[in-house]
Coordinates of C-alpha atoms and ligand atoms in Angstrom, one line a residue:
X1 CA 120.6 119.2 112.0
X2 CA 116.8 118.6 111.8
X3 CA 115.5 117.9 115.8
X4 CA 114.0 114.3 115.7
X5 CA 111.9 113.0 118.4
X6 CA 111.2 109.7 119.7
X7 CA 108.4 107.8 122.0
X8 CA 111.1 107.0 124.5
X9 CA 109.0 103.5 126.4
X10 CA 110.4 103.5 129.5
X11 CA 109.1 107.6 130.6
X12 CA 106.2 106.9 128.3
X13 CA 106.8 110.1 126.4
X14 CA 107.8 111.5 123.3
X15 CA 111.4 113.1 124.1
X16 CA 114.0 115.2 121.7
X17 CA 116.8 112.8 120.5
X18 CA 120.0 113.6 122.4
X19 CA 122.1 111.3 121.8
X20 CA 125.0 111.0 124.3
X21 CA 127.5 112.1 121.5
X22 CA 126.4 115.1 119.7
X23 CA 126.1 114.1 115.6
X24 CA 127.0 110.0 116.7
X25 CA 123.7 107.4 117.3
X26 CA 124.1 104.0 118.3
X27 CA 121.5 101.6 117.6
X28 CA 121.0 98.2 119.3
X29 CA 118.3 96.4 118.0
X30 CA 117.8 92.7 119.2
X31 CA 117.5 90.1 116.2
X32 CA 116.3 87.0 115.2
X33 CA 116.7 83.8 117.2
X34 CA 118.3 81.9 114.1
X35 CA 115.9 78.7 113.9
X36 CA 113.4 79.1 111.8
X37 CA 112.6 81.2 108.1
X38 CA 112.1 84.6 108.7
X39 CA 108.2 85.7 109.0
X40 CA 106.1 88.0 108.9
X41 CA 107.1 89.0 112.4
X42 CA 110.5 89.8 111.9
X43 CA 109.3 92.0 108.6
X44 CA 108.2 94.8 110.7
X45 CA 111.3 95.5 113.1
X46 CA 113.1 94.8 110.3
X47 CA 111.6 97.6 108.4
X48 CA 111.2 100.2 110.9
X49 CA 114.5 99.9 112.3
X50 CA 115.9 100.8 108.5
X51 CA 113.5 103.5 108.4
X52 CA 114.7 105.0 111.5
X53 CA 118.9 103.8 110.3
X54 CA 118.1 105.7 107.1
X55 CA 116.2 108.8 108.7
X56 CA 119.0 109.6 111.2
X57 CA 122.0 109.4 108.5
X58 CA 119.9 111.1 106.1
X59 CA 119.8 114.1 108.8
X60 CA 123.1 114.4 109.4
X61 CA 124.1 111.7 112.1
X62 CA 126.8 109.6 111.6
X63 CA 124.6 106.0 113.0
X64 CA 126.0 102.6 114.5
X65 CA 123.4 99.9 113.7
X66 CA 124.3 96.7 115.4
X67 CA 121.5 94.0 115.4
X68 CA 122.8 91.2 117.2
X69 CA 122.0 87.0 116.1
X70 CA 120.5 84.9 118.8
X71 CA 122.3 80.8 118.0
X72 CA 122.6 80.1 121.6
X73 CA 120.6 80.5 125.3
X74 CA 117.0 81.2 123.7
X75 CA 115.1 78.6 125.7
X76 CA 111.6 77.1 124.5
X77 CA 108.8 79.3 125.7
X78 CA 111.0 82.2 126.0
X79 CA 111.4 80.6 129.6
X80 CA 114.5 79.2 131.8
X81 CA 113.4 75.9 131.4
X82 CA 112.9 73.3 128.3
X83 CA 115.1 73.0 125.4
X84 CA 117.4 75.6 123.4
X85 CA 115.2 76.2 120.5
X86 CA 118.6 76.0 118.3
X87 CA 119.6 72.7 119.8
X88 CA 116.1 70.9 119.4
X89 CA 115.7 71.9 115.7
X90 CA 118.9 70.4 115.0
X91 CA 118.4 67.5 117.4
X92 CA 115.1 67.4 114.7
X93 CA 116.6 67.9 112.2
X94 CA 119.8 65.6 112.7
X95 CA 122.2 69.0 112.1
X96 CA 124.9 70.3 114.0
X97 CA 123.7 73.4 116.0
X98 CA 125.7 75.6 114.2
X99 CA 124.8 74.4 110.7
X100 CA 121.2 75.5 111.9
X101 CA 122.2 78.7 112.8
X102 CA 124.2 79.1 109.6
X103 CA 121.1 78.0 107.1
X104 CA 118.8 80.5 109.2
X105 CA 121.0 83.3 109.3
X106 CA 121.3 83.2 105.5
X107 CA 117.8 82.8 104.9
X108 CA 117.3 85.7 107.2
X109 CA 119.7 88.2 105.6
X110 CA 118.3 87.0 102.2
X111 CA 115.0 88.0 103.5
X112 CA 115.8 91.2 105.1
X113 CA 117.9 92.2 101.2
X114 CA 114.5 91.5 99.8
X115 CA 112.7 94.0 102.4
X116 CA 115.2 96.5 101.1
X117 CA 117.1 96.5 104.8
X118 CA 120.7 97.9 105.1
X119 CA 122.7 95.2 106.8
X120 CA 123.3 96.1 110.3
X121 CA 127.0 97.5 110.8
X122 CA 127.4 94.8 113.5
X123 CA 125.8 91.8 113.6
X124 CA 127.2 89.7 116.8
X125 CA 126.3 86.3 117.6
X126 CA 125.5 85.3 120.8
X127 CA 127.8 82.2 120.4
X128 CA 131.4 84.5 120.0
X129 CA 130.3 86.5 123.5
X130 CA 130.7 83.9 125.7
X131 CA 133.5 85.8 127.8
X132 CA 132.0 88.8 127.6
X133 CA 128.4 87.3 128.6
X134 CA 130.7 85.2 132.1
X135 CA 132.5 88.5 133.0
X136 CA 128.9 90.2 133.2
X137 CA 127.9 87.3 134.9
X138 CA 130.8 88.0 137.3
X139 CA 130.0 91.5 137.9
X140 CA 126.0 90.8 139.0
X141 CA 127.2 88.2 141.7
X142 CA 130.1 90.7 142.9
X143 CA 127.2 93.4 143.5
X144 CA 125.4 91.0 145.3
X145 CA 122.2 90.5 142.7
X146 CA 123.5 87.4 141.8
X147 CA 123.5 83.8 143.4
X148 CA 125.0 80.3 142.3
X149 CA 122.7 77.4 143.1
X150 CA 124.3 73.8 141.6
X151 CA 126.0 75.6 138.7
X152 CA 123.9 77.7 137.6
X153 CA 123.9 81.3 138.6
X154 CA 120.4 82.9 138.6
X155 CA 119.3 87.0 138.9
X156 CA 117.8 87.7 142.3
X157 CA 114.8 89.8 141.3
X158 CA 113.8 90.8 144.9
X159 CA 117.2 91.9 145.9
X160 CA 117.6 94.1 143.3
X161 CA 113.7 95.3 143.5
X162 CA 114.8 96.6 147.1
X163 CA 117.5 98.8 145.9
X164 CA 116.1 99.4 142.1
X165 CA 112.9 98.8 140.7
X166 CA 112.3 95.9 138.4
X167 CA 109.2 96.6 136.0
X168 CA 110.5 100.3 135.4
X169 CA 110.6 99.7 131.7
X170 CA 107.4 97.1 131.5
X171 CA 105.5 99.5 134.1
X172 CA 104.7 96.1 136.0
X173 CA 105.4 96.1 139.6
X174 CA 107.3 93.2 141.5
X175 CA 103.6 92.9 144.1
X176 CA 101.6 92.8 141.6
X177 CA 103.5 90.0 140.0
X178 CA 104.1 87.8 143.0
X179 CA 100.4 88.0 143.8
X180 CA 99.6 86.4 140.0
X181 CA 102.3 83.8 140.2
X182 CA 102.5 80.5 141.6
X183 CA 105.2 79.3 143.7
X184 CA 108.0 76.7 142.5
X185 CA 107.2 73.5 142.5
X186 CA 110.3 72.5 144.6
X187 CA 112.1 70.9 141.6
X188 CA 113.7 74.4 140.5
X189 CA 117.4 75.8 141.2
X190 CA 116.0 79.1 141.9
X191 CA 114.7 80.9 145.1
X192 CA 111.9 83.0 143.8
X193 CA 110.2 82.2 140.1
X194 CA 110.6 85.7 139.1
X195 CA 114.5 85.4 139.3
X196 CA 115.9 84.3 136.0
X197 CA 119.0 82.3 134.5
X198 CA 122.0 84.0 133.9
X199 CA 123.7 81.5 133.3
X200 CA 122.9 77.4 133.2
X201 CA 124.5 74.3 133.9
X202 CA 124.2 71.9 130.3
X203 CA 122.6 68.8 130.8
X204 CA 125.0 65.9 129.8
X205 CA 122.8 65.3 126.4
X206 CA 123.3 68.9 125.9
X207 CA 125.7 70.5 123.2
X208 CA 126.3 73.9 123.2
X209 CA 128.2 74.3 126.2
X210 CA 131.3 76.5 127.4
X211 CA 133.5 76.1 130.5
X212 CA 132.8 78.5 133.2
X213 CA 133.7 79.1 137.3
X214 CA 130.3 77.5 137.6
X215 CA 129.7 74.3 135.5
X216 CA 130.3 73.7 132.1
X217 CA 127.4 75.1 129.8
X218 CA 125.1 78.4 128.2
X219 CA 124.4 81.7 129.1
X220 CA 120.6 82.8 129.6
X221 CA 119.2 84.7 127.4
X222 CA 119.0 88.0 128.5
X223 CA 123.0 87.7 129.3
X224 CA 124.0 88.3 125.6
X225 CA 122.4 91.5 124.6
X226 CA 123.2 93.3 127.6
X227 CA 127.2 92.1 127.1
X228 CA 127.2 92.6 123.4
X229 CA 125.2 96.1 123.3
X230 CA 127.9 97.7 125.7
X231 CA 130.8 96.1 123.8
X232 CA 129.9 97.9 120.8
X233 CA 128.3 101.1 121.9
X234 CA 129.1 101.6 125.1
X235 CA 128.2 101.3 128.9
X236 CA 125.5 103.9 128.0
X237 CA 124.4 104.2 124.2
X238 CA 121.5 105.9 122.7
X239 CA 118.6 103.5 121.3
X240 CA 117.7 100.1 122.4
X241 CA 115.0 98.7 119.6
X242 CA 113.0 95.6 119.6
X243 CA 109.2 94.4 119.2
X244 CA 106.7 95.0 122.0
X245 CA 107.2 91.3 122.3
X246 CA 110.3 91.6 123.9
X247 CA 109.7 94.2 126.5
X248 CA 108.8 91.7 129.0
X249 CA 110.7 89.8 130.1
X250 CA 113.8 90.3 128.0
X251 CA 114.5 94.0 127.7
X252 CA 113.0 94.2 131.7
X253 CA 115.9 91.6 132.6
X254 CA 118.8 93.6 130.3
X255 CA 117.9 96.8 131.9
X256 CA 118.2 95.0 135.5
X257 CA 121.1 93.2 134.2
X258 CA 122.6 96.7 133.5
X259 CA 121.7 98.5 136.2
X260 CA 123.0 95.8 138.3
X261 CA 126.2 95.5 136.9
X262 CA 127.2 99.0 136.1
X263 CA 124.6 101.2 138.6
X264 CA 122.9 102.4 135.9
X265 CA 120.2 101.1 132.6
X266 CA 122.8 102.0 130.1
X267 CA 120.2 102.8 127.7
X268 CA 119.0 106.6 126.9
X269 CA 115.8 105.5 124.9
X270 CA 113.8 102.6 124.1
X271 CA 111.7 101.9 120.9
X272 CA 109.5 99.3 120.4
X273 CA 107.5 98.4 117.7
X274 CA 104.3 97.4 118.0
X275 CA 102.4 93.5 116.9
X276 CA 101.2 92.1 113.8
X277 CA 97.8 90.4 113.5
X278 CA 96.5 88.5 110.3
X279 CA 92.3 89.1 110.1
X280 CA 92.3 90.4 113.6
X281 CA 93.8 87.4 114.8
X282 CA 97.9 87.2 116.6
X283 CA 100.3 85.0 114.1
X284 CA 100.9 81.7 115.3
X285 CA 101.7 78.0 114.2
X286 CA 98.6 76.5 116.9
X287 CA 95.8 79.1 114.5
X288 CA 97.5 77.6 110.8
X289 CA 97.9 81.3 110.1
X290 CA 101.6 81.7 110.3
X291 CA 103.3 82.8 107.6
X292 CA 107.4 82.8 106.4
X293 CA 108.3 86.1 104.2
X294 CA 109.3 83.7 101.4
X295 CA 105.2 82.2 101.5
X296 CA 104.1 86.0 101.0
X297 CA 106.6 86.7 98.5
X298 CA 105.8 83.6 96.6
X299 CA 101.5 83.7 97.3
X300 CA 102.1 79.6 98.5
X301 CA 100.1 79.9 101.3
X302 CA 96.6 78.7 102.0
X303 CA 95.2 82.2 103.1
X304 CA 96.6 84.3 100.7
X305 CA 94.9 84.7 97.4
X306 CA 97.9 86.4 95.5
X307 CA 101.9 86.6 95.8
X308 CA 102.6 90.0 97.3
X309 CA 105.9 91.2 96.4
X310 CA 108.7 92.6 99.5
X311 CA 107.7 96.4 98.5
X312 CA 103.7 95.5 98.7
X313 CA 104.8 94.6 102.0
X314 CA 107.6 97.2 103.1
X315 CA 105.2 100.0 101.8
X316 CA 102.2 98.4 103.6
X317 CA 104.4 97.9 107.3
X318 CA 105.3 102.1 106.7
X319 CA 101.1 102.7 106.3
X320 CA 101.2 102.4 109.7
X321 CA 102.8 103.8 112.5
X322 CA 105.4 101.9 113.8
X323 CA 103.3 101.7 117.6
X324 CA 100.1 101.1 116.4
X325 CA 98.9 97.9 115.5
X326 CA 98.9 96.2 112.0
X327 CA 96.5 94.0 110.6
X328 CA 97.5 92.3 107.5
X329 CA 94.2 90.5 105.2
X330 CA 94.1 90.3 101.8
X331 CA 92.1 93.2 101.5
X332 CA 94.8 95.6 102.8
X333 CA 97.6 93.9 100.8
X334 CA 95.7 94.3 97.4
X335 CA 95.2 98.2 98.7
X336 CA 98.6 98.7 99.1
X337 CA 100.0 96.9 96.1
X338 CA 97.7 99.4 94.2
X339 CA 99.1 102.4 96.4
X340 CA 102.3 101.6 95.7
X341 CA 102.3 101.6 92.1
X342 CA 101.1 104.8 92.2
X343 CA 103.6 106.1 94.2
X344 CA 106.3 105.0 92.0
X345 CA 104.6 105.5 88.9
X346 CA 104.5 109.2 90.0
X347 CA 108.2 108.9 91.0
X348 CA 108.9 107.4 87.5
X349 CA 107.0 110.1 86.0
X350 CA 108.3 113.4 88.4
X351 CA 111.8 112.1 86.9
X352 CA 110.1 113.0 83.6
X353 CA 108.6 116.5 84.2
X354 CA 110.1 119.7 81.8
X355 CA 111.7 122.3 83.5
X356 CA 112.8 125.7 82.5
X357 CA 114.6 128.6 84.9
X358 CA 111.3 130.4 84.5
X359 CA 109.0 128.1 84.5
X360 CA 105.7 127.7 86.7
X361 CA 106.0 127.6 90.3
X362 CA 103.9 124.9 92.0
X363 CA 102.5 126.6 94.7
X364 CA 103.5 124.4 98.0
X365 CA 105.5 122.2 97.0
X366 CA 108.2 123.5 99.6
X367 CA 106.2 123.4 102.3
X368 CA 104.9 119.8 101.3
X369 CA 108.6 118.5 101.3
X370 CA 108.6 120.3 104.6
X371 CA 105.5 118.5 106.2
X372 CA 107.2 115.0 104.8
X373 CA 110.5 115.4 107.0
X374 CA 108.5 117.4 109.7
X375 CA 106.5 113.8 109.9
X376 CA 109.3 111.0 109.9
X377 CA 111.3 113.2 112.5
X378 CA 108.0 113.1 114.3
X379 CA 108.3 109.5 115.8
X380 CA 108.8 108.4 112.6
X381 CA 105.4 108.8 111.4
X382 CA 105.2 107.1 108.2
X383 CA 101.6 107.0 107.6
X384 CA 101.3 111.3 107.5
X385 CA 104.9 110.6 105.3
X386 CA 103.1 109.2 102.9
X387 CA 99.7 110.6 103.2
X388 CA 102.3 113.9 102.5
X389 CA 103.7 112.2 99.4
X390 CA 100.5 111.2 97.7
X391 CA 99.6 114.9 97.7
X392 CA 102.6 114.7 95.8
X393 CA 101.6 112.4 93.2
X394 CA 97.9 114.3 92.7
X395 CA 100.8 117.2 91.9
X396 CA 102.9 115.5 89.5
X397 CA 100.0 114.0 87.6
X398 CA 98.5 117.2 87.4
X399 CA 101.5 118.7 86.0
X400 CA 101.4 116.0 83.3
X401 CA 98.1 116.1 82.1
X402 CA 98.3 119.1 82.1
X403 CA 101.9 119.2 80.4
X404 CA 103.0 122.2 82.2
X405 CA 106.5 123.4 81.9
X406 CA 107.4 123.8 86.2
X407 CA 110.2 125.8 88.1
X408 CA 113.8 123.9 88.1
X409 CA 113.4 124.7 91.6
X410 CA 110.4 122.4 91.9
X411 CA 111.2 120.0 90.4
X412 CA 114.5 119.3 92.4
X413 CA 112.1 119.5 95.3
X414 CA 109.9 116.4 93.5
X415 CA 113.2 114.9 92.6
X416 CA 114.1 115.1 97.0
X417 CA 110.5 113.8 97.3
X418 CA 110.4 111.1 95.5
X419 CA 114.3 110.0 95.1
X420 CA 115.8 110.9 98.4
X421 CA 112.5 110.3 100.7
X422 CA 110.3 107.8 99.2
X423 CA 113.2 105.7 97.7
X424 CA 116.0 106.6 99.9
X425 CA 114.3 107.1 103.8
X426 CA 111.3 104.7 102.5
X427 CA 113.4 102.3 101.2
X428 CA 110.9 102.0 98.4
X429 CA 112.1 101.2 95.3
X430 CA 110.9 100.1 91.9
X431 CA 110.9 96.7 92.2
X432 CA 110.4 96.2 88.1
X433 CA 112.9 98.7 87.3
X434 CA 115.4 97.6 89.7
X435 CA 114.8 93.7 88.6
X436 CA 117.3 92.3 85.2
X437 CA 113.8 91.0 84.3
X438 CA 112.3 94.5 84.6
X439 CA 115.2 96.0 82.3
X440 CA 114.8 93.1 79.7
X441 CA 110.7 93.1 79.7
X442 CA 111.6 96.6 79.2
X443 CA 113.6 96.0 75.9
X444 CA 111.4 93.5 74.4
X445 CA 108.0 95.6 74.8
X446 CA 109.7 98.7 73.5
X447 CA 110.9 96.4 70.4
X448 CA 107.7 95.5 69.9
X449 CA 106.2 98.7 70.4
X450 CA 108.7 99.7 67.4
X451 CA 107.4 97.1 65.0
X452 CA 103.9 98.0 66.1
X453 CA 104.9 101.9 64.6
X454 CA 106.4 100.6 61.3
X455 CA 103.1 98.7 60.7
X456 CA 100.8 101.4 62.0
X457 CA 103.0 103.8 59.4
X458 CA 102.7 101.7 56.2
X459 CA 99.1 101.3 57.3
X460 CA 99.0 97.5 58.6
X461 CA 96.2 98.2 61.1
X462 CA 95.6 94.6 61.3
X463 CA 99.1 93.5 62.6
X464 CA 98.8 97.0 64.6
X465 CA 96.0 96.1 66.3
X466 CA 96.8 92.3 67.1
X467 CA 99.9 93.4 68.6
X468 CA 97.9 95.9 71.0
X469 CA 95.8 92.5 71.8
X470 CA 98.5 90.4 72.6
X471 CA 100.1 92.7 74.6
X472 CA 96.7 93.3 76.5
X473 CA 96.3 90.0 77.1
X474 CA 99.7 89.3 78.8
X475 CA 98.6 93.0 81.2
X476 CA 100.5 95.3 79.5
X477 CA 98.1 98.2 78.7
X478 CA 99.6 100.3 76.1
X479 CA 98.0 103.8 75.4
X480 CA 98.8 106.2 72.3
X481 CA 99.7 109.7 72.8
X482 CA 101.3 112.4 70.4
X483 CA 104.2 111.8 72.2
X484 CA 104.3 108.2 71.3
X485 CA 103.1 105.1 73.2
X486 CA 103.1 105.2 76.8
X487 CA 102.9 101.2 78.4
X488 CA 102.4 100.1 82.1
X489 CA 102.4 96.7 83.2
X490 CA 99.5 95.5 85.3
Ligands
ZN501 ZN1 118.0 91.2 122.9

């Protein structure tokens, strides 16, 4: 088995993947909060976290994905305070909570098929943990970390602080935060404002609610992935995965809420993926410059000039690394739409190459394939991936210009390239090939390429050439060679 190595967030450091059963990796990845379409910023966890599921199976581990569906507890402002973001859209909305959660949840997995995603293994909801998340609950207050104050039960931050050390995952210190913070206005349950909910008493207008030893109503948000993560992997499982927007204070609060419980953070690594920024600016609904997948996919948007299709944007998310930032304009998006064609148009055409046992060799082509894997177990560093895989294409489109007859061995290393990395690790696939309007645009172009050759053979240049118009008018470029006619759609 390859090594693989990951930025691990919480030692700040780039460790070797040992995952706490040899060949086994369990993946917990926190997931939407199911009341809105999905948008650009659920694209990129979305993507790198399948990058990463398909890296580590394609290498020989055996992986438990579970990405868990956020319907109840997610407060407004990501705060203990305000309205459950589910129950106000379908107060909005006139729905039943769950009938929001259900239309969201489809649209989401709908989304994240188009993206090219693998569905999670698990996908738990929130709402079907409740006993799980109260038995947690349980646990804190039995350790002592944990009070009751008029039926809610909150986390006491400073307790555990004395004994543990909240901020180890966020590198923020308790001081530093008490200092920046004003007090509570009096009005609040809680002792400190740095303590959070772990579980809430329901307002009498409020609907989702469950019977507890406290009061009747929700758990906080924090509670659920904490509960559901050890059901499924274990008290201590491998990686915890999430955007950088949920290191503080979500992940912060699960890792006390672990640590608390159970005496210890019951995750070995932590991955975060970094933010998305649209011309330099941070998505959001207050700047007009927040956009759903469905608006990219479909160009109905008032700042994009084109539709960009879910590769265009899958293949543009893996340009960069997964930690840096990514700035989507335009600009970039037409860059990568271009890029991408290539790339698949050299797949297309590797698939293509003669081969002969004695053939010639391609001189590095073994070591290229090398560099490739060398890259994604590096971090998964998709941007040298590629920048590896285009060296490929300059190879393949030599080799067909040049019409050389190559190795068998090289090209079953162009067919690994191409097939089982850039398709199968990627996750980038020909979206025109792979489409029943792709195989049928197919048919009729080749049908008319046919009548184009029966009138270019009984010398009926005029009906020749009008069909090469036609066709060049509609962006299908067509291109004689003594093989034939090669086409490519624009
Ligand atoms: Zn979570």
């Amino acid at each position: 088995m390859r090594e693989f190595y990951l930025y691990n967030t919480i030692n700040r450091k780039r460790e070797i993947f040992e995952p706490v059963t040899p060949g086994l990796a369990g993946i917990y990845v926190c997931g939407p909060t199911v009341y809105g379409d999905a948008h650009l910023g659920h694209a990129r966890p979305g993507v790198t976290y399948d990058v990463l599921v398909r890296l580590l199976r394609k290498i020989g581990y055996k992986v438990r994905y579970v990405r868990n569906i956020t319907d109840v507890g997610h407060l407004e402002n990501d705060s203990d305070s305000g309205e459950d973001k589910i129950a106000q859209k379908a107060r909005l909305e006139q729905l039943e909570p769950m009938e929001v959660v259900q239309h969201y949840t489809l649209r989401y997995h709908e989304a994240m098929k188009l993206l090219n995603t693998l569905p999670p293994d698990i996908e738990p909801r929130a709402s079907g943990h409740i006993i799980e998340q109260i038995s947690l609950v349980n646990q804190i207050l039995d350790k002592g970390f944990a009070y009751e104050s008029n039926g809610s039960v909150y986390f006491d931050v400073e307790e555990y602080n004395r004994k543990h050390n909240y901020g180890a995952l966020s590198g923020r210190s308790l001081d530093d935060m008490q200092s920046n913070t004003r007090t509570l206005d009096g009005q609040s349950d809680k002792r400190s404002p740095f303590d959070f909910a772990l579980w809430k008493k329901a307002a009498p207008e409020h609907i989702m609610r469950w019977p507890s030893p406290w009061s009747d109503g929700f758990p906080g948000w924090h509670v659920e992935c904490s509960a559901m993560s050890s059901k499924y992997l274990g008290e201590t499982f491998d990686i915890h995965g999430g955007g950088m927007d949920l290191l503080f204070p979500h992940h912060e609060c699960e890792l006390a809420q672990n640590t608390a419980a159970r005496g210890k953070s019951g995750v070995r690594y932590w991955m975060h993926n970094n933010m998305i920024t649209i011309n330099g600016q941070k998505m959001g609904k207050s700047l007009g410059n927040f956009i759903t997948l469905e608006e990219l996919f479909t160009g109905n948007h008032k700042i994009l000039v084109q539709a960009y299709s879910p590769m265009t944007i899958r293949f543009f998310i893996l340009q960069a690394h997964y930690r840096s930032t990514l700035d989507f304009s335009n600009e970039a998006l037409q860059a990568a739409e271009k890029g991408l064609k290539r790339l698949v148009q050299a797949g297309n055409d590797a698939s293509k190459l003669k081969s002969a046992q004695n053939g010639t060799a391609i001189e590095g082509l073994a070591e290229l394939k090398e560099s490739v894997y060398t890259a994604l177990c590096d971090d998964l560093n998709t941007p040298i991936a590629i920048a590896n895989l285009f060296e490929a294409v300059r190879i393949v489109n030599t080799i067909k210009e040049k019409q050389t007859v190559i190795r068998e061995e090289d090209k079953s290393i162009l067919r690994e390239l191409f097939e089982e990395i850039s398709v199968g690790i990627l996750g980038l696939t020909d979206e025109q090939a792979a489409s029943g309007t792709g195989e049928t645009l197919r048919g009729v172009v080749e049908m008319i390429l046919d009548v184009r050759r029966e009138a270019k053979a009984s010398k009926d240049f005029a009906t020749s050439d009008k069909i090469r118009e036609r066709l060049t008018a509609l962006g299908i470029q067509i291109k004689d060679t003594k093989e034939g006619t090669e086409w490519n759609l624009n």
